[in-house]
């Protein structure tokens, strides 16, 4: 049995230890905000935070997260009324088209901004590698810059 | 639509949302005419509204449902506004009756009927019960004038964005129904192969696997409901089903396509073009004109097969019972889903309920409901409610690909530099693949759009088609043949200009000419106004500084194209240093007539441009020994953010009060603008896509 925390809640999983975390989150815990895109860690639609760091959950066996702390898109906002600054920036820039990749994009951007609080475009090019098939990249880039501003308290 | 006691308004979304913004744009039209504040509006997705009549079927929600060909907005433009206007009229009539005044004495402000003569104001919520009971008036309710719009044409955010960024939005993959099981299919690795036999001993030992059985696909060449034969695995979770599938041992029959290869296909195209093909257009006298030309230009261009690869892999929930069936699917064509389920189950269509989720990308892939038919087959066989899940590998290897083709272009130019003869000769695998009642002589129609530029501009013009069979399934890929033809034509115009000592922009402007309507019989007609393209290309060229001095290794390229009723142009500036390409700047412009939902128009132009570039840079599907060689995003490398330049501007150019669609217009001219810029920077002409490593 594997036990871990997800969005501050203690949970456990008794199935196959090699089950990817993604499918435990989606099928077992019924948290469907985290998406299946490629199954091989290429696209990042399945990005979650493991102990605060972005991880592609489709290639992480659930056995590897025993005792660890997972955050999914459903647990990112501080409360129902208040969004995380990255989510807020995504809304301000109206990033989503189909929207399917955006939970993963947001989770990746949150972690990226932790390490690059004031990124250049080049930093973003090098550090943000999630795929958006709709091509929302122009707005993703703007939203990351805006999230950096919001996080730095430079709200305007 | 539903008006609630608190004044909020719920508007039904009849069309699927695939990211194009219709779930926001269509309610904007209703809310405009209904006269309510936009922040009072919420949306509810409607199912397929199919109603049986004495002689067939009709539609419950005012017309067919389905999105493709950039028609989602235009096909609902009258309907949605009229629905809003009719509802407002009934509210006014209910108020007039209550106040004892003439209808003409009442008007509205957002959310309320006002009657100045009695100094009254009645909220819609207080009138809605009366209004709903009134018979419809016999005369048609007039619609608002464009100048009076407060919602249409204004900046509005995506209505579902908050749900999306918080992970609440449900896509097809997120469907969760009582007692639902999970299914996957092991598909034939070779095109059109059938299952000979299989050993499921190990698969059935996988914890959670409930059932394993074969699925039979159509015979090669037959019209399809599903694509491939295979073996279905049903389990208690997606992962158990996938593990069960991996444990299967399947023997496949020899397929007639077992020796299919891209190499053979491309060689055959070259050979075919040496003969005479099917002449599908022959205006004027091409042979005489080309013989009399001062200069001639001839080149071949190769456009590859590509995959749709929507980010949400195909999936479908199906529950087939004895006399009814429930489908929940991410689909562009819910009526097609209904037909597919009916074909599999034999149930009458009115007994098949089709619910639509938000769709994780369409791009034309989900016009075809093969995955719906598969889900229905599995549910029917097991009797269980099941959710079928494709993997990414299933998706890339089992697509209805954009057809690949080899285009040979000929132009004759007179003493004055005027193009007097033009020919396009294409050898390709037609998209009209395995369709019932499709005669061979009509196969060209999916690949050559005979009324495209420069028809009716160049007097002597010929088009020839050669069909080359290949086992790869083909289908509609966002802006179908326009993506190929815009690349070919806009590259060739540049080449004509360079080889006859003309400026590529000026040659285009000379050909496109003034604003005027030319007959256009294809989709997007009935007219094509080349002057609208001239305006756009002049604009993007000026914005990017076309003609300015540039350092070595830097160049600017331009292109423009008319796609399904809409007009777009691109200008790009690139650097190529030591074989490394950098896109420095993009200027994109669209003329979609009246931009109903400009925020989404802008998004579609951005996304379309990036789709066009991503595809031109690195994407191709190839076949060897009857097998698709690509499998996932490591060998089908969709562009990431690093491809997109920081300098990327989009412009919406107004034209008239008639909206066109916008979903496909942003793609076609993107690739040729890029390759024309590469030529300007390096002198190297890209005549074969993808660009891949051709510059190194």
Short mmCIF file of N, CA, C and O in Angstrom, two decimals, chain B residues 112-165:
data_model
loop_
_atom_site.label_atom_id
_atom_site.label_comp_id
_atom_site.label_asym_id
_atom_site.label_seq_id
_atom_site.Cartn_x
_atom_site.Cartn_y
_atom_site.Cartn_z
N UNK B 112 -34.37 44.26 -18.65
CA UNK B 112 -35.68 44.76 -18.26
C UNK B 112 -36.40 45.40 -19.44
O UNK B 112 -35.77 45.98 -20.32
N UNK B 113 -37.74 45.28 -19.42
CA UNK B 113 -38.56 46.02 -20.39
C UNK B 113 -38.88 47.38 -19.79
O UNK B 113 -39.22 47.49 -18.60
N UNK B 114 -38.73 48.41 -20.59
CA UNK B 114 -39.05 49.77 -20.12
C UNK B 114 -40.18 50.35 -20.97
O UNK B 114 -40.27 50.07 -22.17
N UNK B 115 -41.05 51.11 -20.31
CA UNK B 115 -42.17 51.76 -21.00
C UNK B 115 -42.20 53.22 -20.54
O UNK B 115 -42.76 53.53 -19.48
N UNK B 116 -41.59 54.11 -21.29
CA UNK B 116 -41.48 55.51 -20.87
C UNK B 116 -42.85 56.17 -20.64
O UNK B 116 -43.02 56.95 -19.71
N UNK B 117 -43.85 55.78 -21.45
CA UNK B 117 -45.14 56.48 -21.35
C UNK B 117 -45.84 56.20 -20.03
O UNK B 117 -46.60 57.02 -19.54
N UNK B 118 -45.57 55.04 -19.45
CA UNK B 118 -46.17 54.75 -18.13
C UNK B 118 -45.13 54.80 -17.03
O UNK B 118 -45.40 54.45 -15.89
N UNK B 119 -43.92 55.22 -17.44
CA UNK B 119 -42.81 55.30 -16.49
C UNK B 119 -42.58 53.97 -15.77
O UNK B 119 -42.39 53.92 -14.56
N UNK B 120 -42.66 52.90 -16.54
CA UNK B 120 -42.54 51.57 -15.94
C UNK B 120 -41.24 50.89 -16.36
O UNK B 120 -40.71 51.17 -17.43
N UNK B 121 -40.81 50.01 -15.47
CA UNK B 121 -39.65 49.17 -15.79
C UNK B 121 -39.89 47.81 -15.15
O UNK B 121 -40.08 47.73 -13.94
N UNK B 122 -39.93 46.79 -15.96
CA UNK B 122 -40.22 45.45 -15.43
C UNK B 122 -39.08 44.51 -15.78
O UNK B 122 -38.76 44.32 -16.95
N UNK B 123 -38.43 43.93 -14.77
CA UNK B 123 -37.33 42.99 -15.06
C UNK B 123 -37.83 41.81 -15.87
O UNK B 123 -38.97 41.36 -15.70
N UNK B 124 -36.96 41.30 -16.74
CA UNK B 124 -37.30 40.12 -17.54
C UNK B 124 -37.79 38.98 -16.66
O UNK B 124 -38.71 38.25 -17.03
N UNK B 125 -37.14 38.83 -15.50
CA UNK B 125 -37.48 37.70 -14.63
C UNK B 125 -38.95 37.72 -14.23
O UNK B 125 -39.56 36.67 -14.04
N UNK B 126 -39.54 38.92 -14.15
CA UNK B 126 -40.95 39.02 -13.77
C UNK B 126 -41.89 38.79 -14.95
O UNK B 126 -43.10 38.70 -14.79
N UNK B 127 -41.32 38.75 -16.14
CA UNK B 127 -42.14 38.62 -17.34
C UNK B 127 -42.03 37.27 -18.01
O UNK B 127 -42.80 36.94 -18.90
N UNK B 128 -41.03 36.51 -17.58
CA UNK B 128 -40.64 35.35 -18.38
C UNK B 128 -41.75 34.31 -18.46
O UNK B 128 -41.96 33.68 -19.49
N UNK B 129 -42.51 34.13 -17.38
CA UNK B 129 -43.58 33.12 -17.39
C UNK B 129 -44.66 33.53 -18.39
O UNK B 129 -45.09 32.73 -19.24
N UNK B 130 -45.05 34.79 -18.35
CA UNK B 130 -46.04 35.29 -19.31
C UNK B 130 -45.53 35.18 -20.74
O UNK B 130 -46.23 34.77 -21.65
N UNK B 131 -44.29 35.61 -20.90
CA UNK B 131 -43.71 35.65 -22.25
C UNK B 131 -43.65 34.26 -22.87
O UNK B 131 -43.91 34.08 -24.06
N UNK B 132 -43.27 33.29 -22.05
CA UNK B 132 -43.10 31.92 -22.56
C UNK B 132 -44.44 31.34 -23.01
O UNK B 132 -44.47 30.44 -23.85
N UNK B 133 -45.53 31.85 -22.43
CA UNK B 133 -46.85 31.31 -22.76
C UNK B 133 -47.45 31.97 -24.01
O UNK B 133 -48.44 31.48 -24.56
N UNK B 134 -46.87 33.07 -24.46
CA UNK B 134 -47.42 33.77 -25.62
C UNK B 134 -47.14 33.02 -26.92
O UNK B 134 -46.04 32.50 -27.09
N UNK B 135 -48.10 33.01 -27.83
CA UNK B 135 -47.79 32.47 -29.16
C UNK B 135 -46.78 33.39 -29.87
O UNK B 135 -46.76 34.59 -29.59
N UNK B 136 -46.01 32.81 -30.75
CA UNK B 136 -45.03 33.63 -31.47
C UNK B 136 -45.77 34.57 -32.43
O UNK B 136 -46.78 34.20 -33.01
N UNK B 137 -45.27 35.78 -32.58
CA UNK B 137 -45.89 36.71 -33.53
C UNK B 137 -45.71 36.18 -34.96
O UNK B 137 -44.79 35.42 -35.24
N UNK B 138 -46.59 36.60 -35.85
CA UNK B 138 -46.53 36.09 -37.22
C UNK B 138 -45.45 36.76 -38.04
O UNK B 138 -44.87 36.15 -38.94
N UNK B 139 -45.20 38.03 -37.73
CA UNK B 139 -44.17 38.73 -38.50
C UNK B 139 -42.78 38.46 -37.91
O UNK B 139 -42.66 38.08 -36.75
N UNK B 140 -41.77 38.64 -38.73
CA UNK B 140 -40.40 38.41 -38.28
C UNK B 140 -39.91 39.60 -37.46
O UNK B 140 -40.09 40.75 -37.86
N UNK B 141 -39.33 39.30 -36.32
CA UNK B 141 -38.80 40.36 -35.47
C UNK B 141 -37.51 40.91 -36.08
O UNK B 141 -36.60 40.14 -36.38
N UNK B 142 -37.47 42.22 -36.30
CA UNK B 142 -36.25 42.77 -36.91
C UNK B 142 -35.05 42.66 -35.97
O UNK B 142 -35.20 42.64 -34.75
N UNK B 143 -33.87 42.58 -36.57
CA UNK B 143 -32.64 42.49 -35.79
C UNK B 143 -32.00 43.87 -35.65
O UNK B 143 -32.29 44.79 -36.40
N UNK B 144 -31.12 43.97 -34.67
CA UNK B 144 -30.42 45.23 -34.39
C UNK B 144 -29.54 45.66 -35.56
O UNK B 144 -29.01 44.80 -36.28
N UNK B 145 -29.31 46.95 -35.65
CA UNK B 145 -28.32 47.46 -36.59
C UNK B 145 -26.93 47.28 -35.98
O UNK B 145 -26.77 47.32 -34.74
N UNK B 146 -25.95 47.08 -36.83
CA UNK B 146 -24.58 46.83 -36.37
C UNK B 146 -24.09 47.95 -35.43
O UNK B 146 -23.42 47.68 -34.42
N UNK B 147 -24.46 49.17 -35.74
CA UNK B 147 -23.99 50.31 -34.92
C UNK B 147 -24.52 50.25 -33.49
O UNK B 147 -23.99 50.93 -32.60
N UNK B 148 -25.57 49.49 -33.28
CA UNK B 148 -26.17 49.43 -31.94
C UNK B 148 -25.60 48.29 -31.08
O UNK B 148 -26.03 48.11 -29.93
N UNK B 149 -24.66 47.53 -31.63
CA UNK B 149 -24.15 46.39 -30.86
C UNK B 149 -23.39 46.86 -29.61
O UNK B 149 -22.60 47.80 -29.67
N UNK B 150 -23.66 46.17 -28.50
CA UNK B 150 -22.90 46.42 -27.25
C UNK B 150 -22.08 45.19 -26.85
O UNK B 150 -21.22 45.27 -25.99
N UNK B 151 -22.40 44.04 -27.42
CA UNK B 151 -21.71 42.80 -27.05
C UNK B 151 -20.98 42.22 -28.26
O UNK B 151 -19.77 41.95 -28.18
N UNK B 152 -21.68 42.06 -29.36
CA UNK B 152 -21.04 41.58 -30.58
C UNK B 152 -19.94 42.56 -30.97
O UNK B 152 -20.16 43.77 -30.97
N UNK B 153 -18.77 42.02 -31.26
CA UNK B 153 -17.66 42.87 -31.69
C UNK B 153 -16.87 43.48 -30.56
O UNK B 153 -15.93 44.22 -30.80
N UNK B 154 -17.23 43.14 -29.31
CA UNK B 154 -16.48 43.68 -28.17
C UNK B 154 -15.59 42.59 -27.57
O UNK B 154 -15.79 41.40 -27.81
N UNK B 155 -14.61 43.01 -26.78
CA UNK B 155 -13.67 42.07 -26.17
C UNK B 155 -14.34 41.33 -25.01
O UNK B 155 -14.75 41.95 -24.03
N UNK B 156 -14.47 40.04 -25.15
CA UNK B 156 -15.04 39.22 -24.08
C UNK B 156 -14.10 38.06 -23.81
O UNK B 156 -13.53 37.49 -24.73
N UNK B 157 -14.02 37.69 -22.54
CA UNK B 157 -13.16 36.57 -22.16
C UNK B 157 -13.88 35.24 -22.44
O UNK B 157 -15.12 35.19 -22.47
N UNK B 158 -13.11 34.20 -22.58
CA UNK B 158 -13.65 32.84 -22.75
C UNK B 158 -14.52 32.51 -21.55
O UNK B 158 -14.07 32.58 -20.40
N UNK B 159 -15.75 32.15 -21.83
CA UNK B 159 -16.73 32.03 -20.75
C UNK B 159 -16.38 30.90 -19.78
O UNK B 159 -16.76 30.92 -18.62
N UNK B 160 -15.64 29.91 -20.24
CA UNK B 160 -15.30 28.76 -19.39
C UNK B 160 -13.90 28.86 -18.78
O UNK B 160 -13.43 27.89 -18.16
N UNK B 161 -13.24 29.99 -18.94
CA UNK B 161 -11.81 30.05 -18.59
C UNK B 161 -11.54 29.75 -17.12
O UNK B 161 -10.59 29.05 -16.78
N UNK B 162 -12.39 30.26 -16.23
CA UNK B 162 -12.13 30.03 -14.80
C UNK B 162 -12.21 28.54 -14.45
O UNK B 162 -11.39 28.02 -13.70
N UNK B 163 -13.19 27.86 -15.02
CA UNK B 163 -13.29 26.41 -14.79
C UNK B 163 -12.07 25.69 -15.36
O UNK B 163 -11.60 24.70 -14.78
N UNK B 164 -11.58 26.16 -16.48
CA UNK B 164 -10.43 25.49 -17.10
C UNK B 164 -9.19 25.66 -16.22
O UNK B 164 -8.47 24.69 -15.95
N UNK B 165 -8.93 26.88 -15.77
CA UNK B 165 -7.68 27.10 -15.02
C UNK B 165 -7.74 26.53 -13.60
O UNK B 165 -6.71 26.46 -12.92
#
